[in-house]
Amino acid sequence: MAELPIAAVERLIRKSGATRVSPQAASALRDVLEEQAGRIAAKAAKLAKHAGRKTVTEEDIRLAD
């Protein structure tokens, strides 16, 4: 199930210069973003655990990217 709201994804595409956005394009980008975010989050969680922490920090996210 999708986590990101489709309207937010459409706004991102428009802010990047698109005048119009098809529902399929917004949905496809949402899927890609969620997949990538999941990989980054999992990597960040591993980094936090390796450092002996339960809390994922901004640094963990940036290092995981």
CSV table of C-alpha atoms in Angstrom, one decimal:
chain,number,residue,atom,x,y,z
A,1,MET,CA,0.0,0.0,0.0
A,2,ALA,CA,1.3,3.5,-0.9
A,3,GLU,CA,2.4,5.7,1.9
A,4,LEU,CA,3.1,9.0,0.1
A,5,PRO,CA,0.1,11.1,-1.0
A,6,ILE,CA,-0.3,11.3,-4.7
A,7,ALA,CA,-0.9,15.1,-4.5
A,8,ALA,CA,2.4,15.7,-2.8
A,9,VAL,CA,4.2,13.7,-5.6
A,10,GLU,CA,2.3,15.7,-8.3
A,11,ARG,CA,3.5,18.9,-6.6
A,12,LEU,CA,7.1,17.7,-6.7
A,13,ILE,CA,6.9,17.0,-10.4
A,14,ARG,CA,5.3,20.4,-11.0
A,15,LYS,CA,8.0,22.2,-9.0
A,16,SER,CA,10.5,20.5,-11.2
A,17,GLY,CA,9.0,22.3,-14.2
A,18,ALA,CA,6.2,20.1,-15.5
A,19,THR,CA,3.0,22.0,-16.5
A,20,ARG,CA,0.8,18.9,-16.4
A,21,VAL,CA,1.2,15.5,-14.7
A,22,SER,CA,-0.5,12.4,-15.7
A,23,PRO,CA,-1.9,10.2,-12.9
A,24,GLN,CA,0.3,7.3,-14.1
A,25,ALA,CA,3.4,9.5,-14.0
A,26,ALA,CA,2.7,10.6,-10.4
A,27,SER,CA,1.9,7.0,-9.4
A,28,ALA,CA,5.1,5.7,-11.0
A,29,LEU,CA,7.2,8.3,-9.3
A,30,ARG,CA,5.5,7.6,-5.9
A,31,ASP,CA,6.4,3.9,-6.3
A,32,VAL,CA,10.1,4.7,-7.1
A,33,LEU,CA,10.4,7.2,-4.2
A,34,GLU,CA,8.9,4.7,-1.7
A,35,GLU,CA,11.1,1.9,-2.9
A,36,GLN,CA,14.2,4.1,-2.6
A,37,ALA,CA,13.1,5.5,0.7
A,38,GLY,CA,12.6,2.0,2.0
A,39,ARG,CA,16.2,1.1,1.0
A,40,ILE,CA,17.6,4.2,2.6
A,41,ALA,CA,15.6,3.7,5.8
A,42,ALA,CA,16.7,0.1,6.2
A,43,LYS,CA,20.4,1.1,5.6
A,44,ALA,CA,20.0,3.9,8.2
A,45,ALA,CA,18.5,1.5,10.7
A,46,LYS,CA,21.5,-0.8,10.3
A,47,LEU,CA,23.9,2.1,10.8
A,48,ALA,CA,22.1,3.1,14.0
A,49,LYS,CA,22.1,-0.4,15.3
A,50,HIS,CA,25.8,-0.8,14.5
A,51,ALA,CA,26.5,2.4,16.5
A,52,GLY,CA,24.6,0.9,19.4
A,53,ARG,CA,21.6,3.2,19.1
A,54,LYS,CA,17.9,2.5,18.7
A,55,THR,CA,17.3,6.0,17.2
A,56,VAL,CA,17.9,6.7,13.6
A,57,THR,CA,19.5,10.1,13.2
A,58,GLU,CA,19.7,12.6,10.3
A,59,GLU,CA,23.4,11.6,9.9
A,60,ASP,CA,22.4,7.9,9.5
A,61,ILE,CA,19.9,8.9,6.7
A,62,ARG,CA,22.6,11.0,5.0
A,63,LEU,CA,25.2,8.3,5.2
A,64,ALA,CA,22.7,5.7,4.0
A,65,ASP,CA,21.9,7.7,0.9
